[in-house]
Short mmCIF file of C-alpha atoms in Angstrom, two decimals:
data_model
loop_
_atom_site.label_atom_id
_atom_site.label_comp_id
_atom_site.label_asym_id
_atom_site.label_seq_id
_atom_site.Cartn_x
_atom_site.Cartn_y
_atom_site.Cartn_z
CA MET A 1 0.00 0.00 0.00
CA LYS A 2 2.94 2.31 0.70
CA ASP A 3 4.38 1.79 -2.79
CA SER A 4 2.72 -0.61 -5.20
CA ARG A 5 5.67 -0.42 -7.62
CA LYS A 6 8.13 -1.71 -5.07
CA LYS A 7 10.09 -4.62 -6.50
CA PHE A 8 9.27 -8.10 -5.20
CA THR A 9 13.00 -8.58 -4.59
CA ASP A 10 13.03 -5.61 -2.19
CA ILE A 11 9.85 -6.78 -0.40
CA ALA A 12 11.35 -10.27 -0.08
CA LYS A 13 14.54 -8.85 1.43
CA GLU A 14 12.58 -6.76 3.96
CA CYS A 15 10.39 -9.73 4.94
CA GLY A 16 13.32 -12.18 5.02
CA VAL A 17 11.70 -14.61 2.57
CA SER A 18 12.31 -15.66 -1.03
CA VAL A 19 11.10 -13.70 -4.07
CA THR A 20 9.00 -16.72 -5.12
CA THR A 21 7.18 -16.63 -1.78
CA ILE A 22 6.31 -12.95 -2.27
CA LYS A 23 5.19 -13.58 -5.88
CA ASN A 24 2.98 -16.51 -4.80
CA ARG A 25 1.50 -14.61 -1.88
CA TYR A 26 0.68 -11.62 -4.08
CA SER A 27 -1.01 -13.89 -6.66
CA GLU A 28 -3.00 -15.59 -3.89
CA LEU A 29 -4.10 -12.21 -2.48
CA LYS A 30 -5.29 -11.18 -5.94
CA LYS A 31 -7.04 -14.51 -6.63
CA SER A 32 -8.91 -14.40 -3.32
CA GLY A 33 -10.13 -10.85 -4.04
CA ILE A 34 -8.31 -9.29 -1.11
CA VAL A 35 -6.10 -7.26 -3.45
CA LEU A 36 -8.45 -5.76 -6.03
CA GLY A 37 -5.77 -4.14 -8.15
CA SER A 38 -3.32 -1.30 -8.10
CA THR A 39 -3.61 2.38 -8.88
CA VAL A 40 -2.01 5.76 -8.28
CA ILE A 41 -3.15 8.63 -6.09
CA VAL A 42 -2.88 11.80 -8.15
CA ASN A 43 -2.21 15.16 -6.52
CA VAL A 44 -4.33 17.38 -8.77
CA LYS A 45 -2.70 20.52 -7.31
CA ASN A 46 0.37 19.59 -9.35
CA LEU A 47 -1.84 19.56 -12.45
CA GLY A 48 -2.72 23.25 -12.14
CA TYR A 49 -5.80 22.97 -9.93
CA GLU A 50 -6.00 25.41 -7.03
CA GLY A 51 -8.40 23.39 -4.92
CA TYR A 52 -11.65 21.48 -4.87
CA LEU A 53 -15.28 22.52 -4.84
CA SER A 54 -17.27 20.33 -2.45
CA LEU A 55 -20.99 20.57 -3.09
CA TYR A 56 -23.72 19.13 -0.92
CA VAL A 57 -26.84 18.95 -3.04
CA ASN A 58 -30.45 18.55 -2.01
CA ALA A 59 -32.06 16.96 -5.07
CA LYS A 60 -35.78 16.19 -5.32
CA PHE A 61 -36.31 12.80 -3.68
CA ASP A 62 -37.84 11.11 -6.73
CA GLU A 63 -35.34 12.68 -9.16
CA VAL A 64 -32.04 11.74 -7.48
CA GLU A 65 -31.24 9.08 -10.13
CA GLN A 66 -31.89 11.59 -12.90
CA PHE A 67 -29.58 14.11 -11.21
CA LEU A 68 -26.84 11.50 -10.72
CA GLU A 69 -26.99 10.66 -14.44
CA TYR A 70 -26.48 14.36 -15.19
CA VAL A 71 -23.51 14.59 -12.80
CA ASN A 72 -21.98 11.42 -14.26
CA LYS A 73 -21.90 13.06 -17.70
CA LEU A 74 -20.41 16.33 -16.45
CA PRO A 75 -16.74 16.56 -17.42
CA GLY A 76 -14.22 17.04 -14.62
CA VAL A 77 -16.30 15.62 -11.76
CA MET A 78 -13.83 13.91 -9.44
CA THR A 79 -16.36 11.99 -7.39
CA TYR A 80 -20.05 11.96 -6.45
CA HIS A 81 -22.16 9.84 -4.17
CA VAL A 82 -25.46 9.60 -2.36
CA THR A 83 -25.15 10.67 1.29
CA LEU A 84 -27.02 9.92 4.49
CA ASN A 85 -27.02 13.59 5.47
CA GLU A 86 -30.41 14.82 6.73
CA ASN A 87 -30.46 17.98 4.59
CA TYR A 88 -28.56 16.93 1.48
CA ASN A 89 -28.71 13.68 -0.48
CA VAL A 90 -25.82 13.96 -2.95
CA HIS A 91 -22.19 15.03 -2.56
CA VAL A 92 -20.25 16.18 -5.64
CA LEU A 93 -16.53 16.99 -5.72
CA LEU A 94 -14.87 18.94 -8.51
CA PRO A 95 -11.26 20.14 -8.81
CA VAL A 96 -11.14 23.85 -9.72
CA LYS A 97 -8.48 26.10 -11.21
CA SER A 98 -9.84 29.56 -10.33
CA MET A 99 -12.48 31.57 -8.46
CA GLN A 100 -14.39 31.98 -11.73
CA GLU A 101 -14.46 28.24 -12.17
CA ILE A 102 -15.94 27.81 -8.68
CA GLU A 103 -18.86 30.02 -9.64
CA ARG A 104 -19.31 28.37 -13.06
CA ARG A 105 -19.20 24.85 -11.63
CA LYS A 106 -21.66 25.68 -8.85
CA GLU A 107 -24.10 27.14 -11.40
CA GLN A 108 -23.81 23.98 -13.52
CA ILE A 109 -25.06 21.95 -10.58
CA LYS A 110 -27.54 24.50 -9.21
CA ASN A 111 -29.30 25.01 -12.54
CA HIS A 112 -30.36 21.38 -12.89
CA PRO A 113 -34.19 21.19 -12.52
CA SER A 114 -33.96 18.42 -9.87
CA VAL A 115 -31.90 20.58 -7.50
CA ILE A 116 -33.61 22.28 -4.56
CA ASP A 117 -30.55 23.54 -2.70
CA VAL A 118 -26.73 23.49 -2.88
CA LYS A 119 -24.21 24.07 -0.13
CA ALA A 120 -20.61 24.77 -1.15
CA ASN A 121 -17.32 24.31 0.68
CA ILE A 122 -13.84 24.81 -0.65
CA TRP A 123 -11.22 22.14 -0.04
CA THR A 124 -7.73 23.54 -0.35
CA GLU A 125 -5.58 20.46 0.16
CA ILE A 126 -6.03 16.70 0.26
CA LYS A 127 -3.57 14.38 2.00
CA SER A 128 -4.03 10.70 1.12
CA ILE A 129 -2.49 8.18 3.52
CA PRO A 130 -3.85 4.74 2.53
CA GLU A 131 -0.96 3.08 4.39
CA ASN A 132 -2.59 4.27 7.62
CA LEU A 133 -5.20 1.54 7.36
CA SER A 134 -4.78 -1.36 9.82
CA ILE A 135 -4.93 -4.62 7.92
CA ASP A 136 -3.37 -6.80 10.58
CA SER A 137 -6.04 -9.50 10.68
CA LEU A 138 -8.57 -11.12 8.37
CA MET B 1 3.48 18.40 -17.44
CA ASP B 2 2.69 17.43 -21.02
CA LYS B 3 0.44 14.94 -22.82
CA LEU B 4 2.89 12.09 -22.27
CA ASP B 5 2.85 12.63 -18.50
CA TYR B 6 -0.97 12.50 -18.51
CA LYS B 7 -0.95 9.33 -20.61
CA ILE B 8 1.50 7.65 -18.23
CA MET B 9 -0.71 8.65 -15.28
CA GLU B 10 -3.79 7.21 -16.99
CA LYS B 11 -2.02 3.89 -17.58
CA LEU B 12 -0.90 3.72 -13.96
CA MET B 13 -4.36 4.58 -12.61
CA ASP B 14 -5.63 1.35 -14.15
CA ASN B 15 -2.63 -0.67 -13.03
CA SER B 16 0.23 0.91 -11.14
CA ARG B 17 2.31 -2.27 -11.38
CA LEU B 18 2.43 -2.10 -15.18
CA SER B 19 6.04 -2.51 -16.31
CA PHE B 20 7.89 0.44 -17.81
CA ARG B 21 8.50 -1.72 -20.88
CA LYS B 22 4.74 -2.17 -21.45
CA ILE B 23 3.94 1.48 -20.76
CA ALA B 24 6.66 2.54 -23.19
CA LYS B 25 5.46 0.12 -25.88
CA GLU B 26 1.82 1.19 -25.57
CA LEU B 27 2.71 4.87 -25.71
CA GLY B 28 5.35 4.56 -28.43
CA VAL B 29 8.26 5.92 -26.40
CA SER B 30 11.46 4.38 -25.05
CA THR B 31 11.48 2.47 -21.74
CA ASP B 32 14.00 4.97 -20.44
CA THR B 33 11.66 7.89 -21.21
CA ALA B 34 8.70 6.20 -19.46
CA MET B 35 10.86 5.44 -16.42
CA ARG B 36 12.32 8.94 -16.26
CA ARG B 37 8.88 10.58 -16.55
CA TYR B 38 7.44 8.30 -13.83
CA LYS B 39 10.31 9.00 -11.44
CA LYS B 40 9.86 12.74 -11.93
CA LEU B 41 6.09 12.54 -11.29
CA LYS B 42 6.67 10.49 -8.16
CA LYS B 43 9.48 12.70 -6.87
CA ASN B 44 7.50 15.94 -7.22
CA GLY B 45 4.51 14.41 -5.42
CA THR B 46 2.14 14.22 -8.38
CA LEU B 47 1.83 10.44 -8.13
CA LYS B 48 1.67 7.99 -5.27
CA PRO B 49 1.38 4.32 -6.34
CA THR B 50 -0.75 2.12 -4.10
CA ILE B 51 -2.87 -1.02 -4.12
CA ALA B 52 -6.63 -1.36 -3.79
CA ILE B 53 -7.92 -3.88 -1.29
CA ASP B 54 -11.39 -5.20 -0.49
CA LEU B 55 -11.88 -3.49 2.86
CA SER B 56 -14.90 -5.62 3.77
CA LYS B 57 -12.57 -8.65 3.93
CA PHE B 58 -10.85 -6.94 6.87
CA GLY B 59 -14.15 -6.17 8.56
CA TYR B 60 -14.46 -2.55 7.45
CA GLN B 61 -18.09 -1.71 6.77
CA VAL B 62 -18.43 2.04 6.86
CA VAL B 63 -16.50 5.15 5.88
CA ILE B 64 -16.86 8.00 8.36
CA TRP B 65 -16.19 11.56 7.38
CA TYR B 66 -15.33 13.59 10.46
CA MET B 67 -15.85 17.31 10.00
CA ILE B 68 -13.46 19.09 12.36
CA SER B 69 -13.41 22.68 13.59
CA LEU B 70 -10.21 24.17 15.00
CA MET B 71 -9.49 27.04 17.37
CA PRO B 72 -8.66 30.20 15.34
CA GLN B 73 -5.05 30.31 16.61
CA ILE B 74 -4.27 26.75 15.54
CA ASN B 75 -2.18 26.08 12.45
CA SER B 76 -4.15 23.58 10.38
CA SER B 77 -0.95 21.94 9.05
CA SER B 78 0.15 20.92 12.54
CA ALA B 79 -3.33 19.49 13.21
CA VAL B 80 -3.08 17.53 9.93
CA ASP B 81 0.28 16.08 11.05
CA GLU B 82 -1.24 14.99 14.37
CA ILE B 83 -4.34 13.47 12.75
CA ALA B 84 -2.19 11.58 10.21
CA LYS B 85 -0.85 9.53 13.14
CA ILE B 86 -4.32 8.15 14.00
CA PRO B 87 -4.71 4.62 12.61
CA ASN B 88 -7.36 4.15 9.89
CA VAL B 89 -7.58 7.83 8.99
CA THR B 90 -6.77 7.51 5.29
CA THR B 91 -7.56 10.99 3.96
CA ILE B 92 -7.27 14.44 5.53
CA ILE B 93 -8.63 17.51 3.80
CA LYS B 94 -8.03 21.19 4.57
CA ALA B 95 -11.23 23.12 3.98
CA VAL B 96 -12.72 26.60 3.96
CA GLY B 97 -16.36 26.89 5.00
CA ASP B 98 -18.38 25.14 7.70
CA TYR B 99 -15.36 23.25 9.02
CA ASP B 100 -11.55 23.50 8.93
CA LEU B 101 -10.57 19.88 8.33
CA LEU B 102 -12.21 16.74 7.08
CA ALA B 103 -10.80 13.37 8.10
CA MET B 104 -11.94 10.22 6.36
CA ALA B 105 -11.63 6.95 8.28
CA MET B 106 -12.60 3.33 7.68
CA VAL B 107 -14.37 1.77 10.65
CA LYS B 108 -15.53 -1.70 11.62
CA ASP B 109 -18.37 -0.83 14.01
CA PHE B 110 -19.82 1.96 16.18
CA GLN B 111 -17.27 1.37 18.95
CA HIS B 112 -14.49 1.85 16.39
CA MET B 113 -16.19 5.01 15.09
CA TYR B 114 -16.31 6.51 18.61
CA LYS B 115 -12.68 5.50 19.30
CA ILE B 116 -11.46 7.45 16.26
CA GLY B 117 -13.72 10.35 17.28
CA ASP B 118 -12.09 10.31 20.74
CA ASP B 119 -8.60 10.26 19.19
CA LEU B 120 -9.51 13.22 16.98
CA ALA B 121 -10.85 15.12 20.00
CA LYS B 122 -7.41 14.81 21.64
CA VAL B 123 -5.70 16.63 18.74
CA SER B 124 -4.48 20.09 19.82
CA GLY B 125 -6.93 22.86 18.99
CA VAL B 126 -9.91 20.74 17.98
CA THR B 127 -13.14 22.39 19.16
CA LYS B 128 -15.86 20.44 17.36
CA ILE B 129 -16.23 17.13 15.53
CA GLU B 130 -19.19 15.95 13.51
CA GLY B 131 -19.19 12.47 11.97
CA ARG B 132 -21.08 11.39 8.87
CA PRO B 133 -21.25 7.73 7.87
CA TYR B 134 -21.19 6.40 4.33
CA ILE B 135 -21.86 2.79 3.48
CA MET B 136 -18.98 1.29 1.50
CA ALA B 137 -19.35 -0.71 -1.66
CA SER B 138 -16.94 -3.65 -1.76
CA GLY B 139 -15.52 -6.28 -4.05
CA ASP B 140 -15.59 -4.19 -7.22
CA PRO B 141 -12.02 -3.55 -8.41
CA GLU B 142 -12.93 -0.15 -9.86
CA VAL B 143 -14.59 0.94 -6.61
CA GLY B 144 -11.61 -0.44 -4.69
CA LYS B 145 -9.20 1.58 -6.79
CA ALA B 146 -11.32 4.69 -6.36
CA CYS B 147 -11.36 4.15 -2.58
CA ALA B 148 -7.60 3.69 -2.60
CA ARG B 149 -7.26 7.01 -4.38
CA GLY B 150 -9.36 8.53 -1.62
CA PHE B 151 -12.40 9.01 -3.77
CA TYR B 152 -15.35 6.89 -4.55
CA ARG B 153 -17.04 7.40 -7.86
CA PRO B 154 -19.79 4.87 -8.66
#
């Protein structure tokens, strides 16, 4: 989790076992569905984005699916999901490059006919530490 | 950052263990170029390679987002450093608005949720914590990868 590109030879050395053992264990973890795959965490601030626009949306109860379809097609949406919040039922996150973009992106969401209310917060920095997860026992 | 950097990132988002040889072949560049570009992206903090795991297999059922308010005099960076030491907090966000920080943690049950809440309350300068639970989807590799990246997109 700390570095998925770490060589099996290095992991083997650190664990005091053979490279074959590490290879076999990794294959087993993948086969059993414990390891789902590998990916990279991207720091979008290094890609020219200044921050993130976090929007809590109250969409009409019977039109949430319709709204989610709209959000899914919007370019640049980083993530969205249905929430258990009492006042808002959808959370949408968008990386933004400028103040103007914040306004434009908020309007894009607010103007959808299913939307009753939108609450905005600005996220300025995200620190991802997946290695902090305790996976000591199954 | 140019188009090649973005293409390398896209390849690695699908599979961060892809060999430099394969990346280079698929993108029509030399292995050395692919390796050099990757090392640069990693060194400057643009990329962090990780694995996606099925959290439900380890008993994790819920993601809690803790919205944290800090005393005005507190430097949010030092609070972030303290929070990063709490086990199972996998994402920390600096925010402007209703709260100062947002900490995302994976929990196994209510007791676990309260334990992390108690740990967060001990962080210097914390004045208020509000937790919001989200049910986790599990078993889907794409969802797993998205969770590993810190974001879930169905």
